[in-house]
Amino acid sequence: MGKDAPPRWDRRMQQRLARGEAAALGELYDRFASLVHSQAHRVLDDDAAADQVTREVFGYVWENPDAYDPKQGSMRSWVARLTHSQAVHRLREHERAAAAESGGSAEDLEQKVRRASVAARADYIVTSMPAPLRAALELAYFQRRDYRQTAADLGVTEDEARRRLRLGLQLLATANTRVRDGSSPPGPGRRR
């Protein structure tokens, strides 16, 4: 994914959406649809359900552009939070229905939702982190490089490689803590 849009772009996009500019929705969709779909798919593990969540999220953004608050973060982060919230809501509905049929417990449901939320948050963190951090983590994790090999592959000092790996891992560690706090914004299908 690319870098987050500058706040000025976010404010202008919100204003264009509030005026009802269909082209603004198209531009927003082009920019964030892959993020929304991949995050929803990570939670739901179902293409059709991820497609539906994608439609719901962009529908919500179109109908509620004033719900975005630039003081709370970038539009990209807002759209990601909406996606996460809607995907988790849909997962809970699906799992509740499945649990009612099979006699599963509410605790099992919440544990499954928590695992899916952590995984989706970790995916979002990795795709949102700066390219140098992401490259270092990918070398260390997927290619099983230690910090020395990572430094050589990236053409940086060993200290810099360690710093990138440490910071990347610290960011990833927040995936679990952010989900445990239980906060989720209102989104498609829910009201405060």
PDB file of C-alpha atoms in Angstrom:
ATOM      1  CA  MET A   1       0.000   0.000   0.000  1.00  0.00           C
ATOM      2  CA  GLY A   2       1.051   3.560  -0.507  1.00  0.00           C
ATOM      3  CA  LYS A   3       1.625   6.161   2.121  1.00  0.00           C
ATOM      4  CA  ASP A   4      -1.267   7.718   3.971  1.00  0.00           C
ATOM      5  CA  ALA A   5      -2.755  10.667   2.176  1.00  0.00           C
ATOM      6  CA  PRO A   6      -1.879  14.104   3.488  1.00  0.00           C
ATOM      7  CA  PRO A   7      -4.470  15.661   5.808  1.00  0.00           C
ATOM      8  CA  ARG A   8      -5.294  18.280   3.170  1.00  0.00           C
ATOM      9  CA  TRP A   9      -6.307  15.533   0.746  1.00  0.00           C
ATOM     10  CA  ASP A  10      -8.418  13.910   3.458  1.00  0.00           C
ATOM     11  CA  ARG A  11     -10.296  17.142   4.210  1.00  0.00           C
ATOM     12  CA  ARG A  12     -10.869  17.859   0.527  1.00  0.00           C
ATOM     13  CA  MET A  13     -12.116  14.318  -0.048  1.00  0.00           C
ATOM     14  CA  GLN A  14     -14.528  14.635   2.865  1.00  0.00           C
ATOM     15  CA  GLN A  15     -15.849  17.947   1.485  1.00  0.00           C
ATOM     16  CA  ARG A  16     -16.298  16.455  -1.992  1.00  0.00           C
ATOM     17  CA  LEU A  17     -18.163  13.471  -0.553  1.00  0.00           C
ATOM     18  CA  ALA A  18     -20.365  15.779   1.531  1.00  0.00           C
ATOM     19  CA  ARG A  19     -21.261  17.663  -1.687  1.00  0.00           C
ATOM     20  CA  GLY A  20     -22.287  14.355  -3.221  1.00  0.00           C
ATOM     21  CA  GLU A  21     -19.559  14.151  -5.878  1.00  0.00           C
ATOM     22  CA  ALA A  22     -19.756  10.652  -7.314  1.00  0.00           C
ATOM     23  CA  ALA A  23     -16.265  11.095  -8.774  1.00  0.00           C
ATOM     24  CA  ALA A  24     -14.937  11.549  -5.228  1.00  0.00           C
ATOM     25  CA  LEU A  25     -16.408   8.204  -4.195  1.00  0.00           C
ATOM     26  CA  GLY A  26     -14.816   6.600  -7.253  1.00  0.00           C
ATOM     27  CA  GLU A  27     -11.450   8.110  -6.381  1.00  0.00           C
ATOM     28  CA  LEU A  28     -11.746   6.973  -2.771  1.00  0.00           C
ATOM     29  CA  TYR A  29     -12.756   3.503  -3.924  1.00  0.00           C
ATOM     30  CA  ASP A  30      -9.803   3.272  -6.312  1.00  0.00           C
ATOM     31  CA  ARG A  31      -7.461   4.280  -3.523  1.00  0.00           C
ATOM     32  CA  PHE A  32      -8.770   2.081  -0.703  1.00  0.00           C
ATOM     33  CA  ALA A  33     -10.833  -0.794  -2.156  1.00  0.00           C
ATOM     34  CA  SER A  34      -7.976  -3.305  -2.029  1.00  0.00           C
ATOM     35  CA  LEU A  35      -7.275  -2.370   1.601  1.00  0.00           C
ATOM     36  CA  VAL A  36     -10.950  -2.760   2.537  1.00  0.00           C
ATOM     37  CA  HIS A  37     -11.427  -6.037   0.702  1.00  0.00           C
ATOM     38  CA  SER A  38      -8.210  -7.645   1.958  1.00  0.00           C
ATOM     39  CA  GLN A  39      -8.892  -6.607   5.552  1.00  0.00           C
ATOM     40  CA  ALA A  40     -12.475  -7.899   5.391  1.00  0.00           C
ATOM     41  CA  HIS A  41     -11.289 -11.137   3.787  1.00  0.00           C
ATOM     42  CA  ARG A  42      -8.673 -11.597   6.518  1.00  0.00           C
ATOM     43  CA  VAL A  43     -11.401 -11.423   9.177  1.00  0.00           C
ATOM     44  CA  LEU A  44     -14.108 -13.377   7.332  1.00  0.00           C
ATOM     45  CA  ASP A  45     -12.081 -15.770   5.152  1.00  0.00           C
ATOM     46  CA  ASP A  46     -14.803 -15.526   2.498  1.00  0.00           C
ATOM     47  CA  ASP A  47     -14.627 -13.616  -0.808  1.00  0.00           C
ATOM     48  CA  ALA A  48     -18.381 -13.045  -1.096  1.00  0.00           C
ATOM     49  CA  ALA A  49     -18.616 -11.743   2.480  1.00  0.00           C
ATOM     50  CA  ALA A  50     -15.564  -9.509   1.911  1.00  0.00           C
ATOM     51  CA  ASP A  51     -17.230  -8.143  -1.247  1.00  0.00           C
ATOM     52  CA  GLN A  52     -20.366  -7.375   0.758  1.00  0.00           C
ATOM     53  CA  VAL A  53     -18.384  -5.645   3.528  1.00  0.00           C
ATOM     54  CA  THR A  54     -16.560  -3.597   0.882  1.00  0.00           C
ATOM     55  CA  ARG A  55     -19.891  -2.421  -0.542  1.00  0.00           C
ATOM     56  CA  GLU A  56     -21.227  -1.656   2.935  1.00  0.00           C
ATOM     57  CA  VAL A  57     -18.154   0.320   3.977  1.00  0.00           C
ATOM     58  CA  PHE A  58     -18.129   2.497   0.861  1.00  0.00           C
ATOM     59  CA  GLY A  59     -21.903   2.905   1.142  1.00  0.00           C
ATOM     60  CA  TYR A  60     -21.477   4.085   4.702  1.00  0.00           C
ATOM     61  CA  VAL A  61     -18.718   6.522   3.713  1.00  0.00           C
ATOM     62  CA  TRP A  62     -20.924   7.884   0.900  1.00  0.00           C
ATOM     63  CA  GLU A  63     -23.922   8.350   3.199  1.00  0.00           C
ATOM     64  CA  ASN A  64     -21.951   9.603   6.231  1.00  0.00           C
ATOM     65  CA  PRO A  65     -18.919  11.618   5.091  1.00  0.00           C
ATOM     66  CA  ASP A  66     -19.270  13.872   8.134  1.00  0.00           C
ATOM     67  CA  ALA A  67     -18.624  10.882  10.410  1.00  0.00           C
ATOM     68  CA  TYR A  68     -14.951  11.194   9.451  1.00  0.00           C
ATOM     69  CA  ASP A  69     -13.003  13.341  11.926  1.00  0.00           C
ATOM     70  CA  PRO A  70      -9.571  14.403  10.628  1.00  0.00           C
ATOM     71  CA  LYS A  71      -8.463  14.960  14.237  1.00  0.00           C
ATOM     72  CA  GLN A  72      -8.786  11.211  14.836  1.00  0.00           C
ATOM     73  CA  GLY A  73      -6.404  10.222  12.038  1.00  0.00           C
ATOM     74  CA  SER A  74      -6.191   9.844   8.291  1.00  0.00           C
ATOM     75  CA  MET A  75      -9.086   8.889   6.057  1.00  0.00           C
ATOM     76  CA  ARG A  76      -7.228   5.650   5.342  1.00  0.00           C
ATOM     77  CA  SER A  77      -7.245   4.816   9.057  1.00  0.00           C
ATOM     78  CA  TRP A  78     -10.929   5.727   9.343  1.00  0.00           C
ATOM     79  CA  VAL A  79     -11.867   3.503   6.401  1.00  0.00           C
ATOM     80  CA  ALA A  80      -9.762   0.674   7.901  1.00  0.00           C
ATOM     81  CA  ARG A  81     -11.517   1.071  11.280  1.00  0.00           C
ATOM     82  CA  LEU A  82     -14.919   1.000   9.566  1.00  0.00           C
ATOM     83  CA  THR A  83     -13.907  -2.115   7.670  1.00  0.00           C
ATOM     84  CA  HIS A  84     -12.655  -3.867  10.767  1.00  0.00           C
ATOM     85  CA  SER A  85     -15.775  -2.959  12.702  1.00  0.00           C
ATOM     86  CA  GLN A  86     -18.131  -4.139   9.943  1.00  0.00           C
ATOM     87  CA  ALA A  87     -16.199  -7.347   9.268  1.00  0.00           C
ATOM     88  CA  VAL A  88     -16.160  -8.243  12.972  1.00  0.00           C
ATOM     89  CA  HIS A  89     -19.888  -7.431  13.213  1.00  0.00           C
ATOM     90  CA  ARG A  90     -20.601  -9.730  10.244  1.00  0.00           C
ATOM     91  CA  LEU A  91     -18.342 -12.475  11.703  1.00  0.00           C
ATOM     92  CA  ARG A  92     -20.167 -12.316  15.028  1.00  0.00           C
ATOM     93  CA  GLU A  93     -23.552 -12.609  13.294  1.00  0.00           C
ATOM     94  CA  HIS A  94     -22.376 -15.583  11.237  1.00  0.00           C
ATOM     95  CA  GLU A  95     -20.732 -17.337  14.168  1.00  0.00           C
ATOM     96  CA  ARG A  96     -23.729 -16.729  16.452  1.00  0.00           C
ATOM     97  CA  ALA A  97     -25.982 -18.393  13.912  1.00  0.00           C
ATOM     98  CA  ALA A  98     -23.534 -21.290  13.543  1.00  0.00           C
ATOM     99  CA  ALA A  99     -23.190 -21.605  17.329  1.00  0.00           C
ATOM    100  CA  ALA A 100     -26.969 -21.661  17.749  1.00  0.00           C
ATOM    101  CA  GLU A 101     -27.176 -24.582  15.302  1.00  0.00           C
ATOM    102  CA  SER A 102     -24.268 -26.540  16.771  1.00  0.00           C
ATOM    103  CA  GLY A 103     -24.527 -25.526  20.417  1.00  0.00           C
ATOM    104  CA  GLY A 104     -21.194 -23.626  20.520  1.00  0.00           C
ATOM    105  CA  SER A 105     -20.436 -21.248  23.384  1.00  0.00           C
ATOM    106  CA  ALA A 106     -20.285 -17.455  23.410  1.00  0.00           C
ATOM    107  CA  GLU A 107     -16.718 -17.735  24.719  1.00  0.00           C
ATOM    108  CA  ASP A 108     -15.659 -19.716  21.630  1.00  0.00           C
ATOM    109  CA  LEU A 109     -17.283 -17.074  19.440  1.00  0.00           C
ATOM    110  CA  GLU A 110     -15.465 -14.214  21.134  1.00  0.00           C
ATOM    111  CA  GLN A 111     -12.146 -16.032  20.968  1.00  0.00           C
ATOM    112  CA  LYS A 112     -12.569 -16.587  17.229  1.00  0.00           C
ATOM    113  CA  VAL A 113     -13.524 -12.929  16.720  1.00  0.00           C
ATOM    114  CA  ARG A 114     -10.519 -11.816  18.784  1.00  0.00           C
ATOM    115  CA  ARG A 115      -8.110 -13.966  16.744  1.00  0.00           C
ATOM    116  CA  ALA A 116      -9.535 -12.668  13.460  1.00  0.00           C
ATOM    117  CA  SER A 117      -9.338  -9.087  14.731  1.00  0.00           C
ATOM    118  CA  VAL A 118      -5.712  -9.421  15.777  1.00  0.00           C
ATOM    119  CA  ALA A 119      -4.781 -10.963  12.427  1.00  0.00           C
ATOM    120  CA  ALA A 120      -6.576  -8.243  10.463  1.00  0.00           C
ATOM    121  CA  ARG A 121      -4.995  -5.510  12.580  1.00  0.00           C
ATOM    122  CA  ALA A 122      -1.540  -7.041  12.084  1.00  0.00           C
ATOM    123  CA  ASP A 123      -2.098  -7.127   8.306  1.00  0.00           C
ATOM    124  CA  TYR A 124      -3.145  -3.482   8.353  1.00  0.00           C
ATOM    125  CA  ILE A 125      -0.116  -2.499  10.441  1.00  0.00           C
ATOM    126  CA  VAL A 126       2.281  -4.267   8.068  1.00  0.00           C
ATOM    127  CA  THR A 127       0.738  -2.715   4.948  1.00  0.00           C
ATOM    128  CA  SER A 128       0.690   0.730   6.563  1.00  0.00           C
ATOM    129  CA  MET A 129       4.222   0.780   7.949  1.00  0.00           C
ATOM    130  CA  PRO A 130       6.972   2.590   6.050  1.00  0.00           C
ATOM    131  CA  ALA A 131       8.589   0.517   3.296  1.00  0.00           C
ATOM    132  CA  PRO A 132      12.009   0.250   5.023  1.00  0.00           C
ATOM    133  CA  LEU A 133      10.444  -1.326   8.135  1.00  0.00           C
ATOM    134  CA  ARG A 134       8.238  -3.621   6.074  1.00  0.00           C
ATOM    135  CA  ALA A 135      11.206  -4.748   3.937  1.00  0.00           C
ATOM    136  CA  ALA A 136      13.253  -5.591   7.032  1.00  0.00           C
ATOM    137  CA  LEU A 137      10.410  -7.605   8.579  1.00  0.00           C
ATOM    138  CA  GLU A 138       9.733  -9.441   5.339  1.00  0.00           C
ATOM    139  CA  LEU A 139      13.384 -10.444   5.033  1.00  0.00           C
ATOM    140  CA  ALA A 140      13.539 -11.591   8.649  1.00  0.00           C
ATOM    141  CA  TYR A 141      10.205 -13.413   8.672  1.00  0.00           C
ATOM    142  CA  PHE A 142       9.654 -14.832   5.192  1.00  0.00           C
ATOM    143  CA  GLN A 143      13.276 -15.376   4.192  1.00  0.00           C
ATOM    144  CA  ARG A 144      14.424 -16.168   7.724  1.00  0.00           C
ATOM    145  CA  ARG A 145      17.283 -13.683   7.674  1.00  0.00           C
ATOM    146  CA  ASP A 146      18.946 -12.561  10.894  1.00  0.00           C
ATOM    147  CA  TYR A 147      19.700  -8.880  11.426  1.00  0.00           C
ATOM    148  CA  ARG A 148      23.174  -9.197   9.883  1.00  0.00           C
ATOM    149  CA  GLN A 149      21.847 -10.788   6.696  1.00  0.00           C
ATOM    150  CA  THR A 150      18.986  -8.276   6.630  1.00  0.00           C
ATOM    151  CA  ALA A 151      21.469  -5.412   6.887  1.00  0.00           C
ATOM    152  CA  ALA A 152      23.520  -6.829   4.006  1.00  0.00           C
ATOM    153  CA  ASP A 153      20.419  -7.405   1.833  1.00  0.00           C
ATOM    154  CA  LEU A 154      19.109  -3.895   2.498  1.00  0.00           C
ATOM    155  CA  GLY A 155      22.504  -2.203   2.239  1.00  0.00           C
ATOM    156  CA  VAL A 156      22.281  -0.655   5.708  1.00  0.00           C
ATOM    157  CA  THR A 157      24.337  -0.944   8.875  1.00  0.00           C
ATOM    158  CA  GLU A 158      23.646  -3.727  11.339  1.00  0.00           C
ATOM    159  CA  ASP A 159      22.509  -1.150  13.894  1.00  0.00           C
ATOM    160  CA  GLU A 160      20.029   0.259  11.374  1.00  0.00           C
ATOM    161  CA  ALA A 161      18.729  -3.232  10.542  1.00  0.00           C
ATOM    162  CA  ARG A 162      18.241  -3.975  14.265  1.00  0.00           C
ATOM    163  CA  ARG A 163      16.463  -0.634  14.711  1.00  0.00           C
ATOM    164  CA  ARG A 164      14.101  -1.325  11.797  1.00  0.00           C
ATOM    165  CA  LEU A 165      13.320  -4.825  13.005  1.00  0.00           C
ATOM    166  CA  ARG A 166      12.754  -3.672  16.580  1.00  0.00           C
ATOM    167  CA  LEU A 167      10.452  -0.822  15.524  1.00  0.00           C
ATOM    168  CA  GLY A 168       8.525  -3.058  13.108  1.00  0.00           C
ATOM    169  CA  LEU A 169       8.007  -5.677  15.814  1.00  0.00           C
ATOM    170  CA  GLN A 170       6.932  -3.001  18.318  1.00  0.00           C
ATOM    171  CA  LEU A 171       4.314  -1.790  15.838  1.00  0.00           C
ATOM    172  CA  LEU A 172       3.100  -5.349  15.274  1.00  0.00           C
ATOM    173  CA  ALA A 173       2.865  -5.935  19.029  1.00  0.00           C
ATOM    174  CA  THR A 174       0.182  -3.241  19.184  1.00  0.00           C
ATOM    175  CA  ALA A 175      -2.147  -5.425  17.072  1.00  0.00           C
ATOM    176  CA  ASN A 176      -3.109  -7.490  20.096  1.00  0.00           C
ATOM    177  CA  THR A 177      -3.339  -4.652  22.605  1.00  0.00           C
ATOM    178  CA  ARG A 178      -5.469  -2.447  20.349  1.00  0.00           C
ATOM    179  CA  VAL A 179      -8.010  -5.230  19.840  1.00  0.00           C
ATOM    180  CA  ARG A 180      -8.238  -6.056  23.558  1.00  0.00           C
ATOM    181  CA  ASP A 181      -9.297  -2.526  24.502  1.00  0.00           C
ATOM    182  CA  GLY A 182     -12.648  -3.268  22.837  1.00  0.00           C
ATOM    183  CA  SER A 183     -13.100   0.131  21.225  1.00  0.00           C
ATOM    184  CA  SER A 184     -14.726   0.223  17.842  1.00  0.00           C
ATOM    185  CA  PRO A 185     -16.288   3.141  16.061  1.00  0.00           C
ATOM    186  CA  PRO A 186     -19.879   3.143  14.851  1.00  0.00           C
ATOM    187  CA  GLY A 187     -19.995   1.886  11.325  1.00  0.00           C
ATOM    188  CA  PRO A 188     -22.254   0.277   8.798  1.00  0.00           C
ATOM    189  CA  GLY A 189     -25.109  -1.523  10.513  1.00  0.00           C
ATOM    190  CA  ARG A 190     -24.508  -0.007  13.981  1.00  0.00           C
ATOM    191  CA  ARG A 191     -25.320   3.240  15.736  1.00  0.00           C
ATOM    192  CA  ARG A 192     -24.099   4.812  18.964  1.00  0.00           C
TER     193      ARG A 192
END
